[in-house]
mmCIF file of C-alpha atoms and ligand atoms in Angstrom:
data_model
loop_
_atom_site.group_PDB
_atom_site.id
_atom_site.type_symbol
_atom_site.label_atom_id
_atom_site.label_comp_id
_atom_site.label_asym_id
_atom_site.label_seq_id
_atom_site.Cartn_x
_atom_site.Cartn_y
_atom_site.Cartn_z
ATOM 1 C CA MET A 1 0.000 0.000 0.000
ATOM 2 C CA ALA A 2 1.087 3.565 -0.557
ATOM 3 C CA TRP A 3 2.265 5.832 2.241
ATOM 4 C CA ALA A 4 0.407 8.824 3.675
ATOM 5 C CA LEU A 5 2.407 11.539 5.428
ATOM 6 C CA ILE A 6 0.492 13.528 8.030
ATOM 7 C CA THR A 7 1.736 16.642 9.828
ATOM 8 C CA GLY A 8 0.288 17.456 13.236
ATOM 9 C CA ALA A 9 -0.557 13.803 13.875
ATOM 10 C CA SER A 10 -0.068 13.995 17.649
ATOM 11 C CA ALA A 11 -3.558 15.373 18.330
ATOM 12 C CA GLY A 12 -6.951 16.365 16.990
ATOM 13 C CA ILE A 13 -7.676 16.177 13.268
ATOM 14 C CA GLY A 14 -4.223 14.831 12.386
ATOM 15 C CA ALA A 15 -4.456 11.907 14.820
ATOM 16 C CA ALA A 16 -8.030 11.137 13.727
ATOM 17 C CA THR A 17 -6.955 11.207 10.077
ATOM 18 C CA ALA A 18 -4.162 8.760 10.867
ATOM 19 C CA GLU A 19 -6.710 6.435 12.443
ATOM 20 C CA ALA A 20 -9.169 6.740 9.519
ATOM 21 C CA LEU A 21 -6.427 6.105 6.944
ATOM 22 C CA ALA A 22 -5.074 3.155 8.940
ATOM 23 C CA GLU A 23 -8.551 1.620 8.778
ATOM 24 C CA LYS A 24 -8.240 1.907 4.990
ATOM 25 C CA LYS A 25 -4.852 0.158 5.143
ATOM 26 C CA TRP A 26 -2.659 3.120 4.229
ATOM 27 C CA ASP A 27 0.893 2.905 5.554
ATOM 28 C CA LEU A 28 1.590 5.987 7.639
ATOM 29 C CA LEU A 29 4.405 8.410 8.338
ATOM 30 C CA LEU A 30 3.315 10.553 11.278
ATOM 31 C CA THR A 31 4.940 13.832 12.286
ATOM 32 C CA ALA A 32 4.527 16.498 14.977
ATOM 33 C CA ARG A 33 6.703 17.926 17.736
ATOM 34 C CA ARG A 34 5.504 15.685 20.615
ATOM 35 C CA GLU A 35 7.407 12.462 20.072
ATOM 36 C CA ASP A 36 5.815 10.525 22.953
ATOM 37 C CA ARG A 37 2.337 10.929 21.540
ATOM 38 C CA LEU A 38 3.461 9.993 18.026
ATOM 39 C CA ALA A 39 5.202 6.882 19.321
ATOM 40 C CA HIS A 40 2.102 5.757 21.212
ATOM 41 C CA LEU A 41 -0.252 6.331 18.254
ATOM 42 C CA SER A 42 2.145 4.780 15.787
ATOM 43 C CA GLN A 43 2.552 1.644 17.894
ATOM 44 C CA ARG A 44 -1.208 1.275 18.392
ATOM 45 C CA LEU A 45 -2.148 1.801 14.737
ATOM 46 C CA SER A 46 0.470 -0.560 13.368
ATOM 47 C CA SER A 47 -0.528 -3.408 15.685
ATOM 48 C CA GLN A 48 -4.285 -2.793 15.477
ATOM 49 C CA HIS A 49 -4.505 -2.371 11.703
ATOM 50 C CA LYS A 50 -1.519 -4.426 10.529
ATOM 51 C CA ILE A 51 -0.008 -1.511 8.622
ATOM 52 C CA LYS A 52 3.445 0.034 8.528
ATOM 53 C CA CYS A 53 3.465 3.106 10.733
ATOM 54 C CA GLU A 54 6.541 5.237 11.363
ATOM 55 C CA HIS A 55 6.917 8.554 13.114
ATOM 56 C CA VAL A 56 9.347 11.446 13.131
ATOM 57 C CA ALA A 57 9.364 14.286 15.638
ATOM 58 C CA LEU A 58 9.770 17.590 13.822
ATOM 59 C CA ASP A 59 8.794 21.217 13.784
ATOM 60 C CA VAL A 60 7.342 22.193 10.391
ATOM 61 C CA ARG A 61 8.592 25.753 10.933
ATOM 62 C CA LEU A 62 12.168 24.540 10.642
ATOM 63 C CA LYS A 63 13.211 23.957 7.066
ATOM 64 C CA SER A 64 16.153 21.898 8.340
ATOM 65 C CA ASP A 65 13.709 19.487 10.052
ATOM 66 C CA VAL A 66 11.633 19.175 6.889
ATOM 67 C CA ASP A 67 14.725 18.658 4.727
ATOM 68 C CA ARG A 68 15.935 15.936 7.098
ATOM 69 C CA LEU A 69 12.549 14.215 6.875
ATOM 70 C CA ALA A 70 12.645 14.360 3.073
ATOM 71 C CA ALA A 71 16.206 13.034 2.961
ATOM 72 C CA GLU A 72 15.352 10.093 5.232
ATOM 73 C CA HIS A 73 11.844 9.266 4.020
ATOM 74 C CA GLY A 74 11.662 10.778 0.519
ATOM 75 C CA PRO A 75 12.370 7.409 -1.142
ATOM 76 C CA LYS A 76 9.112 6.024 0.322
ATOM 77 C CA SER A 77 6.209 6.058 -2.108
ATOM 78 C CA ILE A 78 4.367 8.911 -0.408
ATOM 79 C CA GLU A 79 1.123 9.345 -2.325
ATOM 80 C CA LEU A 80 -0.766 11.454 0.179
ATOM 81 C CA LEU A 81 0.480 14.485 2.092
ATOM 82 C CA VAL A 82 -1.917 15.884 4.685
ATOM 83 C CA ASN A 83 -0.708 19.381 5.589
ATOM 84 C CA ASN A 84 -2.599 19.542 8.865
ATOM 85 C CA ALA A 85 -0.146 21.003 11.420
ATOM 86 C CA GLY A 86 -1.472 24.402 12.375
ATOM 87 C CA LEU A 87 -2.734 26.594 15.129
ATOM 88 C CA ALA A 88 -4.156 29.898 16.260
ATOM 89 C CA LYS A 89 -2.469 31.847 19.048
ATOM 90 C CA GLY A 90 -4.360 34.518 20.942
ATOM 91 C CA ILE A 91 -7.480 36.564 20.303
ATOM 92 C CA ASP A 92 -5.926 40.013 20.544
ATOM 93 C CA LYS A 93 -6.670 42.794 18.107
ATOM 94 C CA VAL A 94 -3.896 43.692 15.666
ATOM 95 C CA PHE A 95 -2.965 46.877 17.537
ATOM 96 C CA ALA A 96 -2.523 44.977 20.821
ATOM 97 C CA ALA A 97 -1.304 41.541 19.729
ATOM 98 C CA ASP A 98 1.918 39.837 20.724
ATOM 99 C CA THR A 99 3.958 39.746 17.525
ATOM 100 C CA ASP A 100 5.481 36.411 18.590
ATOM 101 C CA ASP A 101 1.992 34.922 18.140
ATOM 102 C CA TRP A 102 1.960 36.210 14.554
ATOM 103 C CA ASP A 103 5.315 34.595 13.868
ATOM 104 C CA VAL A 104 4.125 31.232 15.205
ATOM 105 C CA MET A 105 0.919 31.281 13.139
ATOM 106 C CA ILE A 106 2.504 32.492 9.916
ATOM 107 C CA ASP A 107 5.538 30.223 10.217
ATOM 108 C CA THR A 108 3.458 27.131 11.001
ATOM 109 C CA ASN A 109 0.294 27.594 8.960
ATOM 110 C CA ILE A 110 1.881 29.079 5.831
ATOM 111 C CA LYS A 111 5.617 28.455 5.724
ATOM 112 C CA GLY A 112 5.462 24.976 7.281
ATOM 113 C CA LEU A 113 2.848 23.921 4.732
ATOM 114 C CA LEU A 114 5.008 25.339 1.944
ATOM 115 C CA TYR A 115 8.203 23.626 3.143
ATOM 116 C CA MET A 116 6.420 20.265 3.326
ATOM 117 C CA THR A 117 4.841 20.706 -0.085
ATOM 118 C CA ARG A 118 8.108 21.760 -1.719
ATOM 119 C CA ALA A 119 9.907 18.803 -0.146
ATOM 120 C CA PHE A 120 7.469 16.039 -1.146
ATOM 121 C CA LEU A 121 5.679 17.237 -4.292
ATOM 122 C CA PRO A 122 8.514 16.662 -6.816
ATOM 123 C CA ALA A 123 8.647 12.924 -6.007
ATOM 124 C CA MET A 124 4.875 12.698 -6.449
ATOM 125 C CA MET A 125 5.239 14.333 -9.850
ATOM 126 C CA GLU A 126 8.018 11.941 -10.836
ATOM 127 C CA ARG A 127 5.895 8.947 -9.834
ATOM 128 C CA GLY A 128 2.804 10.430 -11.497
ATOM 129 C CA ARG A 129 0.700 9.806 -8.382
ATOM 130 C CA GLY A 130 -0.150 12.042 -5.485
ATOM 131 C CA HIS A 131 -2.660 14.044 -3.490
ATOM 132 C CA ILE A 132 -2.027 16.978 -1.171
ATOM 133 C CA VAL A 133 -4.731 17.762 1.379
ATOM 134 C CA ASN A 134 -4.373 21.123 3.116
ATOM 135 C CA LEU A 135 -6.179 22.028 6.315
ATOM 136 C CA GLY A 136 -7.592 25.450 5.679
ATOM 137 C CA SER A 137 -10.562 26.701 7.646
ATOM 138 C CA VAL A 138 -13.755 28.674 7.363
ATOM 139 C CA ALA A 139 -11.374 31.346 8.721
ATOM 140 C CA GLY A 140 -9.776 31.208 5.268
ATOM 141 C CA ARG A 141 -13.031 32.302 3.644
ATOM 142 C CA TRP A 142 -14.564 34.710 6.154
ATOM 143 C CA THR A 143 -12.699 37.079 8.489
ATOM 144 C CA TYR A 144 -13.831 37.612 12.082
ATOM 145 C CA PRO A 145 -12.930 40.131 14.807
ATOM 146 C CA SER A 146 -9.768 39.429 16.820
ATOM 147 C CA GLY A 147 -8.780 36.761 14.324
ATOM 148 C CA ALA A 148 -7.135 38.809 11.575
ATOM 149 C CA VAL A 149 -3.761 37.093 11.491
ATOM 150 C CA TYR A 150 -5.079 33.530 11.909
ATOM 151 C CA CYS A 151 -7.647 34.291 9.173
ATOM 152 C CA ALA A 152 -4.898 35.727 6.958
ATOM 153 C CA SER A 153 -2.871 32.544 7.404
ATOM 154 C CA LYS A 154 -5.847 30.419 6.348
ATOM 155 C CA PHE A 155 -6.679 32.761 3.430
ATOM 156 C CA ALA A 156 -3.096 32.019 2.394
ATOM 157 C CA VAL A 157 -3.778 28.275 2.555
ATOM 158 C CA ARG A 158 -6.695 28.819 0.204
ATOM 159 C CA ALA A 159 -4.579 30.871 -2.214
ATOM 160 C CA LEU A 160 -1.784 28.305 -2.087
ATOM 161 C CA THR A 161 -4.244 25.493 -2.821
ATOM 162 C CA GLU A 162 -5.631 27.376 -5.839
ATOM 163 C CA GLY A 163 -2.152 28.296 -7.034
ATOM 164 C CA LEU A 164 -0.924 24.734 -6.702
ATOM 165 C CA ARG A 165 -3.894 23.466 -8.678
ATOM 166 C CA MET A 166 -2.928 25.859 -11.471
ATOM 167 C CA ASP A 167 0.766 24.955 -11.314
ATOM 168 C CA LEU A 168 -0.129 21.250 -11.414
ATOM 169 C CA LEU A 169 -2.681 21.434 -14.214
ATOM 170 C CA GLY A 170 -1.866 18.740 -16.758
ATOM 171 C CA THR A 171 -0.458 16.417 -14.095
ATOM 172 C CA PRO A 172 -2.453 13.757 -12.185
ATOM 173 C CA ILE A 173 -1.592 15.330 -8.812
ATOM 174 C CA ARG A 174 -4.655 16.472 -6.861
ATOM 175 C CA VAL A 175 -4.882 19.260 -4.272
ATOM 176 C CA THR A 176 -7.694 19.747 -1.765
ATOM 177 C CA ASN A 177 -8.439 22.451 0.782
ATOM 178 C CA ILE A 178 -10.559 21.241 3.713
ATOM 179 C CA GLU A 179 -12.265 24.156 5.478
ATOM 180 C CA PRO A 180 -13.958 23.169 8.748
ATOM 181 C CA GLY A 181 -15.896 25.341 11.162
ATOM 182 C CA MET A 182 -15.798 24.562 14.902
ATOM 183 C CA VAL A 183 -14.065 21.257 15.703
ATOM 184 C CA GLU A 184 -13.492 20.324 19.343
ATOM 185 C CA THR A 185 -9.819 19.378 19.588
ATOM 186 C CA GLU A 186 -6.891 20.967 21.439
ATOM 187 C CA PHE A 187 -7.211 23.939 19.058
ATOM 188 C CA SER A 188 -9.018 26.308 21.449
ATOM 189 C CA GLU A 189 -6.844 25.288 24.394
ATOM 190 C CA VAL A 190 -3.746 26.158 22.354
ATOM 191 C CA ARG A 191 -5.293 29.413 21.200
ATOM 192 C CA LEU A 192 -6.583 30.575 24.595
ATOM 193 C CA GLY A 193 -3.876 28.994 26.746
ATOM 194 C CA SER A 194 -6.385 27.389 29.128
ATOM 195 C CA ARG A 195 -8.481 24.226 29.114
ATOM 196 C CA GLU A 196 -11.249 25.920 31.110
ATOM 197 C CA ARG A 197 -11.544 28.815 28.672
ATOM 198 C CA ALA A 198 -11.461 26.385 25.761
ATOM 199 C CA LYS A 199 -14.498 24.529 27.131
ATOM 200 C CA THR A 200 -16.608 27.698 26.964
ATOM 201 C CA VAL A 201 -16.064 27.898 23.190
ATOM 202 C CA TYR A 202 -18.237 24.781 22.626
ATOM 203 C CA LYS A 203 -20.618 25.243 25.545
ATOM 204 C CA GLY A 204 -24.218 24.237 24.809
ATOM 205 C CA MET A 205 -23.619 23.379 21.139
ATOM 206 C CA GLN A 206 -22.453 20.283 19.286
ATOM 207 C CA PRO A 207 -19.205 20.973 17.427
ATOM 208 C CA LEU A 208 -17.643 18.778 14.750
ATOM 209 C CA THR A 209 -15.347 16.026 15.983
ATOM 210 C CA ALA A 210 -11.874 15.399 14.637
ATOM 211 C CA ARG A 211 -13.280 12.117 13.298
ATOM 212 C CA ASP A 212 -15.904 14.028 11.248
ATOM 213 C CA VAL A 213 -13.118 15.941 9.513
ATOM 214 C CA ALA A 214 -10.959 12.836 9.098
ATOM 215 C CA GLU A 215 -13.791 10.976 7.366
ATOM 216 C CA THR A 216 -14.278 13.960 5.050
ATOM 217 C CA ILE A 217 -10.588 13.871 4.157
ATOM 218 C CA VAL A 218 -10.780 10.138 3.416
ATOM 219 C CA TRP A 219 -13.841 10.741 1.226
ATOM 220 C CA CYS A 220 -11.939 13.361 -0.819
ATOM 221 C CA VAL A 221 -8.954 11.029 -1.171
ATOM 222 C CA GLU A 222 -11.138 8.114 -2.273
ATOM 223 C CA ARG A 223 -12.775 9.964 -5.190
ATOM 224 C CA PRO A 224 -11.753 8.535 -8.564
ATOM 225 C CA PRO A 225 -8.508 9.951 -10.007
ATOM 226 C CA HIS A 226 -10.316 12.305 -12.420
ATOM 227 C CA VAL A 227 -12.204 14.010 -9.541
ATOM 228 C CA ASN A 228 -10.466 16.740 -7.529
ATOM 229 C CA ILE A 229 -12.420 18.130 -4.582
ATOM 230 C CA GLN A 230 -10.770 21.533 -4.590
ATOM 231 C CA GLU A 231 -12.368 23.064 -1.501
ATOM 232 C CA LEU A 232 -14.813 21.703 0.993
ATOM 233 C CA VAL A 233 -16.507 23.717 3.758
ATOM 234 C CA LEU A 234 -18.026 21.774 6.633
ATOM 235 C CA PHE A 235 -19.787 23.352 9.593
ATOM 236 C CA PRO A 236 -21.437 21.681 12.560
ATOM 237 C CA THR A 237 -25.214 21.740 12.137
ATOM 238 C CA ASP A 238 -25.231 24.014 15.207
ATOM 239 C CA GLN A 239 -23.058 26.641 13.449
ATOM 240 C CA ALA A 240 -24.357 28.687 10.505
ATOM 241 C CA ALA A 241 -21.468 31.158 10.218
ATOM 242 C CA ILE A 242 -18.367 32.129 12.165
ATOM 243 C CA GLY A 243 -19.528 33.567 15.480
ATOM 244 C CA MET A 244 -23.070 32.260 14.954
ATOM 245 C CA ALA A 245 -23.688 29.072 16.914
ATOM 246 C CA HIS A 246 -26.947 27.699 18.261
ATOM 247 C CA ARG A 247 -26.520 27.013 21.991
ATOM 248 C CA ARG A 248 -28.987 25.172 24.150
ATOM 249 C CA ASP A 249 -28.136 26.725 27.502
HETATM 250 P P1 NDP B 1 -4.842 20.476 17.631
HETATM 251 O O1 NDP B 1 -4.263 21.554 18.459
HETATM 252 O O2 NDP B 1 -5.658 19.424 18.287
HETATM 253 O O3 NDP B 1 -3.702 19.770 16.766
HETATM 254 C C1 NDP B 1 -2.733 20.539 16.107
HETATM 255 C C2 NDP B 1 -1.600 19.641 15.649
HETATM 256 O O4 NDP B 1 -0.621 20.442 14.968
HETATM 257 C C3 NDP B 1 -0.914 18.944 16.791
HETATM 258 O O5 NDP B 1 -0.649 17.618 16.426
HETATM 259 C C4 NDP B 1 0.400 19.709 16.935
HETATM 260 O O6 NDP B 1 1.392 18.807 17.400
HETATM 261 C C5 NDP B 1 0.664 20.109 15.492
HETATM 262 N N1 NDP B 1 1.567 21.245 15.368
HETATM 263 C C6 NDP B 1 1.387 22.509 15.812
HETATM 264 N N2 NDP B 1 2.479 23.252 15.548
HETATM 265 C C7 NDP B 1 3.383 22.435 14.933
HETATM 266 C C8 NDP B 1 4.689 22.616 14.443
HETATM 267 N N3 NDP B 1 5.309 23.811 14.520
HETATM 268 N N4 NDP B 1 5.329 21.568 13.875
HETATM 269 C C9 NDP B 1 4.707 20.369 13.786
HETATM 270 N N5 NDP B 1 3.460 20.134 14.241
HETATM 271 C C10 NDP B 1 2.805 21.166 14.811
HETATM 272 O O7 NDP B 1 -5.722 21.248 16.522
HETATM 273 P P2 NDP B 1 -6.650 20.695 15.330
HETATM 274 O O8 NDP B 1 -6.521 19.261 15.154
HETATM 275 O O9 NDP B 1 -7.981 21.276 15.523
HETATM 276 O O10 NDP B 1 -5.977 21.485 14.115
HETATM 277 C C11 NDP B 1 -5.481 20.841 12.949
HETATM 278 C C12 NDP B 1 -5.600 21.807 11.775
HETATM 279 O O11 NDP B 1 -6.981 22.076 11.534
HETATM 280 C C13 NDP B 1 -4.938 23.159 11.982
HETATM 281 O O12 NDP B 1 -4.303 23.535 10.786
HETATM 282 C C14 NDP B 1 -6.112 24.087 12.290
HETATM 283 O O13 NDP B 1 -5.829 25.410 11.937
HETATM 284 C C15 NDP B 1 -7.184 23.475 11.419
HETATM 285 N N6 NDP B 1 -8.556 23.770 11.790
HETATM 286 C C16 NDP B 1 -9.006 23.513 13.065
HETATM 287 C C17 NDP B 1 -10.326 23.825 13.385
HETATM 288 C C18 NDP B 1 -10.864 23.639 14.762
HETATM 289 O O14 NDP B 1 -11.922 24.248 15.081
HETATM 290 N N7 NDP B 1 -10.261 22.818 15.602
HETATM 291 C C19 NDP B 1 -11.241 24.369 12.383
HETATM 292 C C20 NDP B 1 -10.641 24.612 11.115
HETATM 293 C C21 NDP B 1 -9.367 24.299 10.835
HETATM 294 P P3 NDP B 1 2.618 19.162 18.371
HETATM 295 O O15 NDP B 1 2.141 20.195 19.341
HETATM 296 O O16 NDP B 1 2.947 17.847 18.982
HETATM 297 O O17 NDP B 1 3.686 19.663 17.445
HETATM 298 C C1 8X3 B 2 -10.727 27.219 13.290
HETATM 299 C C2 8X3 B 2 -12.131 27.690 13.174
HETATM 300 O O1 8X3 B 2 -13.683 29.688 13.504
HETATM 301 O O2 8X3 B 2 -12.111 29.166 15.296
HETATM 302 O O3 8X3 B 2 -10.055 27.408 12.085
HETATM 303 O O4 8X3 B 2 -11.341 30.150 13.246
HETATM 304 S S1 8X3 B 2 -12.321 29.254 13.828
#
């Protein structure tokens, strides 16, 4: 079976996507910064699903880490790259924000995705097989208050997906931008810096699960080769727009 490479596989959507792909018998190369979590998931998936599962601890912001990954694992037949590693930091307005938060978001969500794509796309083109799935967001389609820089980073993911599609026209390589609304993962805890505050984000409503997004990714990947799902927006039923959720209490 071909290999899928997932960034941000230590939690949330990335870990759920690893699980969903393992069920479909993909061999997996899992990456993120937290090695202990990757090791645990990798061990479980390989024994449970009888697949090959390897992991590498890396920071997608560091081109040297990405280059090392490509040098060591580039020869594998990686047919699917899920550019999932990403985050939001803070909810401050632009005039009050910590500029370190901007660096983290821009370096991870935009530059990390670009480094990974640049490192693994040429081999896909040589083999004539490949699919890149980017994790954008509804924040990459609609801007909201106190989210300008995170939104800008996800608008960039959308532009990069469209640009890649154009650059790859005439090749069999597919590119997909998945754009979820509210998904309950570690995302809000990372953004707000507190588990308690994160819980309030989903209070009284039913958000998407990481598994919902993972199954959507698998669906896109399993379309026939002549079908490219270019962008896909998915909201929870309880959310009609950013900042507009139906809450029961
Ligand atoms: P989580 O916080 O649960 O997971 C984020 C993952 O990204 C973790 O595995 C983390 O691993 C990894 N990561 C973060 N920074 C780096 C880095 N510098 N290098 C390598 N890995 C990194 O969040 P989600 O699963 O929710 O988020 C996944 C993607 O989905 C993100 O791109 C996010 O923007 C997007 N998204 C999320 C939504 C939501 O509501 N949750 C909605 C729309 C989009 P580690 O810390 O171990 O490095
Ligand atoms: C995450 C969704 O609405 O919190 O990308 O920005 S939102």
